[in-house]
């Protein structure tokens, strides 16, 4: 008799629409949170529009170059933190300079398919007459997205030279977080 009463009571609850499903309704409609963008998900380049070009002729005054990342994948992904940037010099004495990070706090950027974000690199240009040992002449930039190990190789399109401070604690050339 107890089993029949339980069955009738359960049937009444189901009919009233208050039955508990085996899978919560919220789980059925919830989307998975986007995962981080991988190098293979992105394409990258220097922003070269007139308003984005660094003024490499402003010797002794900081200017900025901008590197963009575009999500070329078929999914939404996120970027958070600093890209890795190594400048490779054109002079035999330049070598490779790994840029230090600014003190700005990174934020998480969500990139839908086809969306673009960027980050800036502060540069301290010097005059062409600066002695060779004091200047760094950029040729290519090795740009690694945050939390990745594979990089993009970007040819430096702006000319000029930068005050060589690759060993300085607070150089005038450094990078900012993605999205800033």
Backbone as JSON Lines, residues from 0, in Angstrom:
{"i":0,"aa":"X","n":[0.82,-1.18,0.0],"ca":[0.0,0.0,0.0],"c":[0.87,1.26,0.0]}
{"i":1,"aa":"X","n":[1.97,1.21,0.74],"ca":[2.87,2.33,0.81],"c":[3.47,2.63,-0.56]}
{"i":2,"aa":"X","n":[3.82,1.62,-1.33],"ca":[4.4,1.8,-2.65],"c":[3.41,2.46,-3.59]}
{"i":3,"aa":"X","n":[2.13,2.04,-3.53],"ca":[1.12,2.63,-4.39],"c":[0.91,4.09,-4.03]}
{"i":4,"aa":"X","n":[0.94,4.47,-2.76],"ca":[0.76,5.86,-2.32],"c":[1.94,6.7,-2.8]}
{"i":5,"aa":"X","n":[3.14,6.15,-2.72],"ca":[4.32,6.87,-3.16],"c":[4.25,7.12,-4.66]}
{"i":6,"aa":"X","n":[3.83,6.13,-5.42],"ca":[3.7,6.27,-6.86],"c":[2.67,7.32,-7.22]}
{"i":7,"aa":"X","n":[1.53,7.32,-6.53],"ca":[0.48,8.3,-6.78],"c":[0.98,9.7,-6.43]}
{"i":8,"aa":"X","n":[1.7,9.85,-5.32],"ca":[2.21,11.15,-4.9],"c":[3.24,11.66,-5.91]}
{"i":9,"aa":"X","n":[4.12,10.79,-6.39],"ca":[5.12,11.17,-7.38],"c":[4.45,11.58,-8.68]}
{"i":10,"aa":"X","n":[3.43,10.85,-9.09],"ca":[2.69,11.18,-10.31],"c":[2.03,12.56,-10.17]}
{"i":11,"aa":"X","n":[1.54,12.89,-9.0],"ca":[0.91,14.18,-8.77],"c":[1.93,15.3,-8.87]}
{"i":12,"aa":"X","n":[3.13,15.08,-8.35],"ca":[4.19,16.09,-8.42],"c":[4.61,16.32,-9.86]}
{"i":13,"aa":"X","n":[4.77,15.23,-10.62],"ca":[5.14,15.34,-12.03],"c":[4.07,16.09,-12.8]}
{"i":14,"aa":"X","n":[2.84,15.8,-12.55],"ca":[1.74,16.46,-13.23],"c":[1.7,17.94,-12.89]}
{"i":15,"aa":"X","n":[2.11,18.29,-11.7],"ca":[2.1,19.69,-11.28],"c":[3.3,20.45,-11.84]}
{"i":16,"aa":"X","n":[4.26,19.74,-12.47],"ca":[5.42,20.39,-13.08],"c":[6.53,20.7,-12.11]}
{"i":17,"aa":"X","n":[6.58,20.06,-10.97],"ca":[7.62,20.34,-10.0],"c":[8.59,19.19,-9.86]}
{"i":18,"aa":"X","n":[8.58,18.28,-10.78],"ca":[9.49,17.13,-10.7],"c":[10.93,17.59,-10.9]}
{"i":19,"aa":"X","n":[11.86,16.95,-10.26],"ca":[13.27,17.25,-10.39],"c":[13.83,16.39,-11.52]}
{"i":20,"aa":"X","n":[14.45,17.03,-12.5],"ca":[15.02,16.29,-13.62],"c":[16.37,15.73,-13.2]}
{"i":21,"aa":"X","n":[16.8,14.71,-13.88],"ca":[18.1,14.09,-13.6],"c":[19.23,15.05,-13.94]}
{"i":22,"aa":"X","n":[19.05,15.89,-14.98],"ca":[20.04,16.89,-15.37],"c":[19.41,18.25,-15.12]}
{"i":23,"aa":"X","n":[20.06,19.1,-14.32],"ca":[19.5,20.42,-14.06],"c":[19.31,21.2,-15.36]}
{"i":24,"aa":"X","n":[18.22,21.96,-15.44],"ca":[17.92,22.75,-16.64],"c":[19.04,23.74,-16.93]}
{"i":25,"aa":"X","n":[19.68,24.3,-15.9],"ca":[20.75,25.26,-16.11],"c":[21.93,24.63,-16.82]}
{"i":26,"aa":"X","n":[22.19,23.36,-16.59],"ca":[23.3,22.67,-17.25],"c":[23.01,22.45,-18.72]}
{"i":27,"aa":"X","n":[21.76,22.28,-19.05],"ca":[21.39,22.02,-20.44],"c":[21.57,23.27,-21.29]}
{"i":28,"aa":"X","n":[21.4,24.46,-20.72],"ca":[21.49,25.69,-21.5],"c":[22.8,26.43,-21.3]}
{"i":29,"aa":"X","n":[23.62,26.05,-20.32],"ca":[24.86,26.76,-20.04],"c":[25.9,26.47,-21.12]}
{"i":30,"aa":"X","n":[26.63,27.53,-21.52],"ca":[27.73,27.37,-22.47],"c":[29.01,27.17,-21.68]}
{"i":31,"aa":"X","n":[29.93,26.46,-22.28],"ca":[31.24,26.32,-21.67],"c":[31.95,27.67,-21.76]}
{"i":32,"aa":"X","n":[32.66,28.03,-20.73],"ca":[33.4,29.29,-20.73],"c":[34.49,29.21,-21.8]}
{"i":33,"aa":"X","n":[34.77,30.33,-22.48],"ca":[35.81,30.3,-23.5],"c":[37.17,29.97,-22.88]}
{"i":34,"aa":"X","n":[37.97,29.25,-23.62],"ca":[39.32,28.93,-23.17],"c":[40.29,29.94,-23.78]}
{"i":35,"aa":"X","n":[41.53,29.91,-23.33],"ca":[42.49,30.9,-23.8],"c":[42.82,30.71,-25.27]}
{"i":36,"aa":"X","n":[43.19,31.79,-25.88],"ca":[43.58,31.78,-27.28],"c":[44.97,31.16,-27.41]}
{"i":37,"aa":"X","n":[45.11,30.27,-28.33],"ca":[46.4,29.65,-28.65],"c":[47.0,30.41,-29.84]}
{"i":38,"aa":"X","n":[48.28,30.28,-30.01],"ca":[48.95,30.93,-31.13],"c":[48.27,30.54,-32.45]}
{"i":39,"aa":"X","n":[47.91,29.27,-32.59],"ca":[47.27,28.79,-33.82],"c":[45.89,29.41,-34.04]}
{"i":40,"aa":"X","n":[45.27,29.96,-33.0],"ca":[43.95,30.59,-33.11],"c":[44.05,32.02,-33.61]}
{"i":41,"aa":"X","n":[45.24,32.57,-33.64],"ca":[45.43,34.0,-33.86],"c":[46.24,34.31,-35.11]}
{"i":42,"aa":"X","n":[46.1,35.54,-35.56],"ca":[47.06,36.12,-36.49],"c":[47.5,37.43,-35.84]}
{"i":43,"aa":"X","n":[48.67,37.93,-36.22],"ca":[49.22,39.1,-35.56],"c":[49.92,40.01,-36.57]}
{"i":44,"aa":"X","n":[50.06,41.26,-36.2],"ca":[50.78,42.22,-37.03],"c":[50.93,43.55,-36.32]}
{"i":45,"aa":"X","n":[51.68,44.44,-36.94],"ca":[51.82,45.8,-36.44],"c":[50.67,46.65,-36.99]}
{"i":46,"aa":"X","n":[50.11,47.5,-36.15],"ca":[49.13,48.49,-36.62],"c":[49.91,49.54,-37.39]}
{"i":47,"aa":"X","n":[49.53,49.77,-38.65],"ca":[50.32,50.66,-39.5],"c":[49.54,51.87,-40.0]}
{"i":48,"aa":"X","n":[48.33,52.07,-39.49],"ca":[47.56,53.26,-39.87],"c":[48.27,54.52,-39.39]}
{"i":49,"aa":"X","n":[47.94,55.65,-40.03],"ca":[48.61,56.9,-39.69],"c":[48.55,57.24,-38.21]}
{"i":50,"aa":"X","n":[47.42,56.93,-37.56],"ca":[47.29,57.25,-36.14],"c":[47.96,56.22,-35.24]}
{"i":51,"aa":"X","n":[48.44,55.11,-35.81],"ca":[49.05,54.05,-35.01],"c":[50.56,53.96,-35.18]}
{"i":52,"aa":"X","n":[51.11,54.64,-36.14],"ca":[52.56,54.56,-36.4],"c":[53.34,55.27,-35.3]}
{"i":53,"aa":"X","n":[54.42,54.64,-34.83],"ca":[55.27,55.35,-33.87],"c":[56.04,56.46,-34.59]}
{"i":54,"aa":"X","n":[56.29,57.54,-33.9],"ca":[57.07,58.64,-34.46],"c":[58.54,58.39,-34.13]}
{"i":55,"aa":"X","n":[59.19,57.64,-35.0],"ca":[60.59,57.25,-34.75],"c":[61.55,58.42,-34.95]}
{"i":56,"aa":"X","n":[61.07,59.55,-35.43],"ca":[61.91,60.73,-35.58],"c":[61.95,61.61,-34.34]}
{"i":57,"aa":"X","n":[61.23,61.24,-33.31],"ca":[61.19,62.04,-32.06],"c":[62.29,61.57,-31.12]}
{"i":58,"aa":"X","n":[63.51,61.85,-31.43],"ca":[64.64,61.4,-30.62],"c":[64.51,61.88,-29.18]}
{"i":59,"aa":"X","n":[64.64,60.95,-28.24],"ca":[64.6,61.27,-26.83],"c":[63.21,61.39,-26.23]}
{"i":60,"aa":"X","n":[62.16,61.2,-27.04],"ca":[60.78,61.28,-26.55],"c":[60.08,59.96,-26.85]}
{"i":61,"aa":"X","n":[59.41,59.42,-25.85],"ca":[58.73,58.14,-26.04],"c":[57.62,58.22,-27.08]}
{"i":62,"aa":"X","n":[57.47,57.13,-27.79],"ca":[56.4,56.95,-28.75],"c":[55.9,55.52,-28.59]}
{"i":63,"aa":"X","n":[54.83,55.15,-29.27],"ca":[54.28,53.8,-29.13],"c":[54.06,53.14,-30.48]}
{"i":64,"aa":"X","n":[54.32,51.83,-30.5],"ca":[53.94,50.97,-31.62],"c":[52.88,50.04,-31.07]}
{"i":65,"aa":"X","n":[51.98,49.59,-31.94],"ca":[50.89,48.7,-31.51],"c":[50.95,47.4,-32.29]}
{"i":66,"aa":"X","n":[50.81,46.3,-31.57],"ca":[50.74,44.96,-32.17],"c":[49.33,44.45,-31.94]}
{"i":67,"aa":"X","n":[48.7,43.92,-32.98],"ca":[47.33,43.41,-32.86],"c":[47.3,41.89,-32.95]}
{"i":68,"aa":"X","n":[46.3,41.33,-32.31],"ca":[45.97,39.91,-32.41],"c":[44.52,39.83,-32.89]}
{"i":69,"aa":"X","n":[44.26,39.01,-33.9],"ca":[42.9,38.76,-34.39],"c":[42.6,37.28,-34.22]}
{"i":70,"aa":"X","n":[41.42,36.99,-33.69],"ca":[40.98,35.6,-33.53],"c":[40.53,35.07,-34.88]}
{"i":71,"aa":"X","n":[41.3,34.14,-35.45],"ca":[40.96,33.56,-36.75],"c":[40.31,32.18,-36.6]}
{"i":72,"aa":"X","n":[40.12,31.74,-35.37],"ca":[39.53,30.43,-35.12],"c":[38.0,30.49,-35.25]}
{"i":73,"aa":"X","n":[37.37,29.35,-35.13],"ca":[35.9,29.28,-35.2],"c":[35.27,29.31,-33.82]}
{"i":74,"aa":"X","n":[36.02,29.7,-32.81],"ca":[35.5,29.72,-31.45],"c":[35.88,31.02,-30.76]}
{"i":75,"aa":"X","n":[35.2,31.32,-29.68],"ca":[35.55,32.46,-28.84],"c":[36.69,32.02,-27.93]}
{"i":76,"aa":"X","n":[37.66,32.91,-27.73],"ca":[38.78,32.58,-26.84],"c":[39.17,33.83,-26.06]}
{"i":77,"aa":"X","n":[40.04,33.66,-25.07],"ca":[40.43,34.78,-24.21],"c":[41.94,34.98,-24.21]}
{"i":78,"aa":"X","n":[42.34,36.21,-23.98],"ca":[43.74,36.58,-23.79],"c":[43.83,37.36,-22.49]}
{"i":79,"aa":"X","n":[44.85,37.07,-21.71],"ca":[45.05,37.8,-20.47],"c":[46.53,37.81,-20.14]}
{"i":80,"aa":"X","n":[47.06,39.0,-19.93],"ca":[48.46,39.11,-19.53],"c":[49.28,39.87,-20.55]}
{"i":81,"aa":"X","n":[50.54,39.56,-20.56],"ca":[51.5,40.22,-21.44],"c":[51.96,39.26,-22.52]}
{"i":82,"aa":"X","n":[52.11,39.78,-23.71],"ca":[52.75,39.01,-24.77],"c":[54.25,38.97,-24.45]}
{"i":83,"aa":"X","n":[54.92,38.0,-24.99],"ca":[56.39,37.99,-24.94],"c":[56.88,38.69,-26.19]}
{"i":84,"aa":"X","n":[57.82,39.62,-26.04],"ca":[58.34,40.34,-27.2],"c":[59.86,40.35,-27.14]}
{"i":85,"aa":"X","n":[60.46,39.78,-28.18],"ca":[61.91,39.83,-28.35],"c":[62.19,40.6,-29.63]}
{"i":86,"aa":"X","n":[62.95,41.68,-29.51],"ca":[63.36,42.43,-30.7],"c":[64.69,41.88,-31.19]}
{"i":87,"aa":"X","n":[64.76,41.61,-32.46],"ca":[66.01,41.15,-33.07],"c":[66.55,42.34,-33.87]}
{"i":88,"aa":"X","n":[67.81,42.68,-33.59],"ca":[68.4,43.87,-34.2],"c":[68.98,43.64,-35.58]}
{"i":89,"aa":"X","n":[69.11,44.75,-36.32],"ca":[69.66,44.71,-37.67],"c":[71.18,44.84,-37.68]}
{"i":90,"aa":"X","n":[71.75,45.43,-36.63],"ca":[73.21,45.59,-36.55],"c":[73.82,44.32,-35.95]}
{"i":91,"aa":"X","n":[75.01,44.01,-36.35],"ca":[75.66,42.8,-35.8],"c":[75.88,42.9,-34.3]}
{"i":92,"aa":"X","n":[75.91,44.11,-33.76],"ca":[76.12,44.29,-32.32],"c":[74.81,44.3,-31.52]}
{"i":93,"aa":"X","n":[73.68,44.28,-32.2],"ca":[72.39,44.4,-31.52],"c":[71.98,43.14,-30.77]}
{"i":94,"aa":"X","n":[72.06,42.0,-31.43],"ca":[71.57,40.76,-30.82],"c":[70.06,40.78,-30.67]}
{"i":95,"aa":"X","n":[69.57,40.12,-29.62],"ca":[68.14,40.05,-29.34],"c":[67.87,40.7,-27.99]}
{"i":96,"aa":"X","n":[66.83,41.51,-27.93],"ca":[66.46,42.25,-26.72],"c":[65.07,41.8,-26.31]}
{"i":97,"aa":"X","n":[64.96,41.16,-25.15],"ca":[63.66,40.75,-24.6],"c":[63.09,41.92,-23.81]}
{"i":98,"aa":"X","n":[61.95,42.42,-24.24],"ca":[61.38,43.61,-23.61],"c":[60.78,43.29,-22.24]}
{"i":99,"aa":"X","n":[60.97,44.24,-21.33],"ca":[60.39,44.11,-19.99],"c":[58.95,44.6,-20.02]}
{"i":100,"aa":"X","n":[58.21,44.25,-18.97],"ca":[56.79,44.6,-18.85],"c":[56.6,45.87,-18.05]}
{"i":101,"aa":"X","n":[55.53,46.58,-18.38],"ca":[55.16,47.75,-17.59],"c":[54.56,47.29,-16.27]}
{"i":102,"aa":"X","n":[54.22,48.23,-15.42],"ca":[53.6,47.9,-14.14],"c":[52.07,47.85,-14.23]}
{"i":103,"aa":"X","n":[51.52,48.04,-15.43],"ca":[50.06,48.01,-15.6],"c":[49.53,46.62,-15.31]}
{"i":104,"aa":"X","n":[48.33,46.56,-14.74],"ca":[47.69,45.28,-14.42],"c":[46.91,44.77,-15.63]}
{"i":105,"aa":"X","n":[47.13,43.51,-16.01],"ca":[46.41,42.96,-17.15],"c":[44.93,42.71,-16.83]}
{"i":106,"aa":"X","n":[44.12,42.7,-17.86],"ca":[42.72,42.34,-17.75],"c":[42.46,41.2,-18.75]}
{"i":107,"aa":"X","n":[41.37,40.5,-18.55],"ca":[41.01,39.41,-19.46],"c":[40.23,39.98,-20.64]}
{"i":108,"aa":"X","n":[40.66,39.64,-21.84],"ca":[40.02,40.09,-23.07],"c":[39.37,38.87,-23.73]}
{"i":109,"aa":"X","n":[38.09,38.98,-24.05],"ca":[37.39,37.9,-24.75],"c":[37.3,38.28,-26.22]}
{"i":110,"aa":"X","n":[37.78,37.38,-27.08],"ca":[37.77,37.61,-28.52],"c":[36.8,36.67,-29.22]}
{"i":111,"aa":"X","n":[35.74,37.23,-29.74],"ca":[34.83,36.45,-30.58],"c":[35.56,36.15,-31.89]}
{"i":112,"aa":"X","n":[35.01,35.25,-32.66],"ca":[35.6,34.93,-33.96],"c":[35.71,36.21,-34.79]}
{"i":113,"aa":"X","n":[36.9,36.5,-35.32],"ca":[37.13,37.68,-36.14],"c":[37.43,38.95,-35.38]}
{"i":114,"aa":"X","n":[37.33,38.94,-34.06],"ca":[37.58,40.14,-33.25],"c":[39.09,40.37,-33.07]}
{"i":115,"aa":"X","n":[39.44,41.63,-32.84],"ca":[40.84,42.03,-32.71],"c":[41.06,42.8,-31.42]}
{"i":116,"aa":"X","n":[42.21,42.59,-30.81],"ca":[42.67,43.41,-29.7],"c":[44.13,43.74,-29.98]}
{"i":117,"aa":"X","n":[44.71,44.61,-29.18],"ca":[46.12,44.94,-29.39],"c":[46.81,45.21,-28.06]}
{"i":118,"aa":"X","n":[48.09,45.47,-28.14],"ca":[48.86,45.94,-27.0],"c":[49.89,46.92,-27.53]}
{"i":119,"aa":"X","n":[50.36,47.77,-26.65],"ca":[51.32,48.79,-27.08],"c":[52.72,48.49,-26.55]}
{"i":120,"aa":"X","n":[53.67,48.96,-27.32],"ca":[55.08,48.89,-26.95],"c":[55.57,50.33,-26.88]}
{"i":121,"aa":"X","n":[56.0,50.76,-25.7],"ca":[56.58,52.08,-25.56],"c":[58.02,52.01,-26.06]}
{"i":122,"aa":"X","n":[58.4,52.98,-26.87],"ca":[59.72,53.01,-27.49],"c":[60.4,54.34,-27.18]}
{"i":123,"aa":"X","n":[61.71,54.31,-27.04],"ca":[62.48,55.53,-26.83],"c":[63.46,55.68,-28.0]}
{"i":124,"aa":"X","n":[63.02,56.38,-29.08],"ca":[63.88,56.54,-30.26],"c":[65.08,57.44,-29.97]}
{"i":125,"aa":"X","n":[66.12,57.24,-30.76],"ca":[67.31,58.09,-30.7],"c":[67.62,58.57,-32.11]}
{"i":126,"aa":"X","n":[68.45,59.62,-32.2],"ca":[68.84,60.17,-33.49],"c":[69.77,59.21,-34.21]}
{"i":127,"aa":"X","n":[69.77,59.29,-35.52],"ca":[70.65,58.45,-36.33],"c":[72.12,58.7,-36.04]}
{"i":128,"aa":"X","n":[72.45,59.89,-35.54],"ca":[73.84,60.23,-35.24],"c":[74.32,59.64,-33.91]}
{"i":129,"aa":"X","n":[73.43,58.99,-33.16],"ca":[73.8,58.36,-31.89],"c":[74.85,57.28,-32.16]}
{"i":130,"aa":"X","n":[75.88,57.19,-31.32],"ca":[76.9,56.15,-31.54],"c":[76.28,54.75,-31.62]}
{"i":131,"aa":"X","n":[76.83,53.92,-32.46],"ca":[76.29,52.58,-32.72],"c":[76.08,51.79,-31.45]}
{"i":132,"aa":"X","n":[77.01,51.86,-30.51],"ca":[76.89,51.05,-29.28],"c":[75.74,51.51,-28.39]}
{"i":133,"aa":"X","n":[75.19,52.7,-28.62],"ca":[74.1,53.23,-27.81],"c":[72.72,53.08,-28.46]}
{"i":134,"aa":"X","n":[72.7,52.56,-29.68],"ca":[71.42,52.43,-30.36],"c":[71.15,50.99,-30.79]}
{"i":135,"aa":"X","n":[69.88,50.67,-30.81],"ca":[69.4,49.35,-31.23],"c":[68.55,49.6,-32.47]}
{"i":136,"aa":"X","n":[68.87,48.9,-33.56],"ca":[68.13,49.08,-34.81],"c":[67.24,47.85,-35.0]}
{"i":137,"aa":"X","n":[65.92,48.0,-34.77],"ca":[65.03,46.84,-34.87],"c":[64.92,46.32,-36.3]}
{"i":138,"aa":"X","n":[64.9,44.99,-36.43],"ca":[64.69,44.35,-37.72],"c":[63.42,43.51,-37.68]}
{"i":139,"aa":"X","n":[63.33,42.61,-36.69],"ca":[62.13,41.78,-36.53],"c":[61.75,41.71,-35.06]}
{"i":140,"aa":"X","n":[60.48,41.41,-34.85],"ca":[59.96,41.22,-33.5],"c":[59.4,39.81,-33.42]}
{"i":141,"aa":"X","n":[59.79,39.08,-32.39],"ca":[59.25,37.76,-32.11],"c":[58.18,37.97,-31.05]}
{"i":142,"aa":"X","n":[56.92,37.8,-31.42],"ca":[55.79,38.12,-30.54],"c":[55.06,36.82,-30.17]}
{"i":143,"aa":"X","n":[55.05,36.53,-28.88],"ca":[54.4,35.33,-28.35],"c":[53.16,35.73,-27.58]}
{"i":144,"aa":"X","n":[51.97,35.21,-27.97],"ca":[50.76,35.54,-27.21],"c":[50.89,35.12,-25.74]}
{"i":145,"aa":"X","n":[50.14,35.75,-24.84],"ca":[50.21,35.39,-23.42],"c":[50.0,33.9,-23.19]}
{"i":146,"aa":"X","n":[50.8,33.32,-22.32],"ca":[50.7,31.93,-21.9],"c":[50.94,30.93,-23.02]}
{"i":147,"aa":"X","n":[51.64,31.33,-24.05],"ca":[51.95,30.46,-25.18],"c":[53.47,30.33,-25.33]}
{"i":148,"aa":"X","n":[53.9,29.39,-26.13],"ca":[55.33,29.2,-26.36],"c":[55.72,29.41,-27.83]}
{"i":149,"aa":"X","n":[54.75,29.41,-28.74],"ca":[55.03,29.65,-30.16],"c":[54.81,31.12,-30.47]}
{"i":150,"aa":"X","n":[55.69,31.65,-31.32],"ca":[55.64,33.08,-31.6],"c":[55.35,33.38,-33.07]}
{"i":151,"aa":"X","n":[55.01,34.64,-33.31],"ca":[54.91,35.2,-34.65],"c":[56.19,35.96,-34.91]}
{"i":152,"aa":"X","n":[56.69,35.95,-36.13],"ca":[57.84,36.76,-36.51],"c":[57.31,37.91,-37.36]}
{"i":153,"aa":"X","n":[57.45,39.13,-36.82],"ca":[56.93,40.32,-37.49],"c":[58.09,41.22,-37.91]}
{"i":154,"aa":"X","n":[58.11,41.58,-39.17],"ca":[59.13,42.5,-39.67],"c":[58.81,43.91,-39.17]}
{"i":155,"aa":"X","n":[59.82,44.6,-38.66],"ca":[59.65,45.97,-38.17],"c":[59.47,46.9,-39.37]}
{"i":156,"aa":"X","n":[58.31,47.55,-39.5],"ca":[58.05,48.35,-40.7],"c":[58.32,49.85,-40.57]}
{"i":157,"aa":"X","n":[58.82,50.32,-39.42],"ca":[58.85,51.75,-39.16],"c":[60.21,52.42,-39.24]}
{"i":158,"aa":"X","n":[61.29,51.67,-39.39],"ca":[62.62,52.27,-39.43],"c":[63.01,52.86,-38.09]}
{"i":159,"aa":"X","n":[64.05,53.68,-38.12],"ca":[64.51,54.35,-36.92],"c":[65.35,53.45,-36.03]}
{"i":160,"aa":"X","n":[65.74,53.98,-34.91],"ca":[66.54,53.25,-33.94],"c":[66.11,53.65,-32.53]}
{"i":161,"aa":"X","n":[66.4,52.76,-31.59],"ca":[65.93,52.91,-30.21],"c":[67.15,52.99,-29.3]}
{"i":162,"aa":"X","n":[67.04,53.79,-28.23],"ca":[68.12,53.86,-27.26],"c":[68.33,52.47,-26.68]}
{"i":163,"aa":"X","n":[69.54,51.96,-26.78],"ca":[69.84,50.6,-26.33],"c":[69.92,50.57,-24.8]}
{"i":164,"aa":"X","n":[68.91,49.95,-24.19],"ca":[68.82,49.84,-22.74],"c":[68.43,48.42,-22.36]}
{"i":165,"aa":"X","n":[68.95,47.46,-23.09],"ca":[68.55,46.07,-22.86],"c":[68.98,45.52,-21.51]}
{"i":166,"aa":"X","n":[69.88,46.2,-20.83],"ca":[70.31,45.77,-19.5],"c":[69.78,46.67,-18.39]}
{"i":167,"aa":"X","n":[68.98,47.66,-18.73],"ca":[68.49,48.63,-17.75],"c":[67.37,48.05,-16.89]}
{"i":168,"aa":"X","n":[67.29,48.51,-15.66],"ca":[66.23,48.1,-14.75],"c":[64.89,48.73,-15.16]}
{"i":169,"aa":"X","n":[64.9,49.98,-15.56],"ca":[63.69,50.69,-15.99],"c":[63.95,51.34,-17.35]}
{"i":170,"aa":"X","n":[63.98,50.54,-18.42],"ca":[64.28,51.09,-19.74],"c":[63.12,51.94,-20.28]}
{"i":171,"aa":"X","n":[63.43,52.8,-21.22],"ca":[62.41,53.61,-21.87],"c":[61.64,52.84,-22.93]}
{"i":172,"aa":"X","n":[62.06,51.63,-23.23],"ca":[61.37,50.75,-24.19],"c":[60.86,49.54,-23.41]}
{"i":173,"aa":"X","n":[59.53,49.36,-23.42],"ca":[58.91,48.26,-22.67],"c":[57.52,47.99,-23.24]}
{"i":174,"aa":"X","n":[56.87,46.91,-22.79],"ca":[55.56,46.58,-23.33],"c":[54.48,46.63,-22.27]}
{"i":175,"aa":"X","n":[53.25,46.81,-22.77],"ca":[52.06,46.9,-21.92],"c":[51.21,45.65,-22.12]}
{"i":176,"aa":"X","n":[50.28,45.37,-21.19],"ca":[49.46,44.16,-21.31],"c":[48.53,44.19,-22.53]}
{"i":177,"aa":"X","n":[48.11,43.03,-22.94],"ca":[47.15,42.92,-24.03],"c":[45.89,43.67,-23.65]}
{"i":178,"aa":"X","n":[45.35,44.43,-24.58],"ca":[44.15,45.21,-24.35],"c":[44.43,46.59,-23.8]}
{"i":179,"aa":"X","n":[45.71,46.95,-23.62],"ca":[46.05,48.27,-23.06],"c":[47.14,48.94,-23.86]}
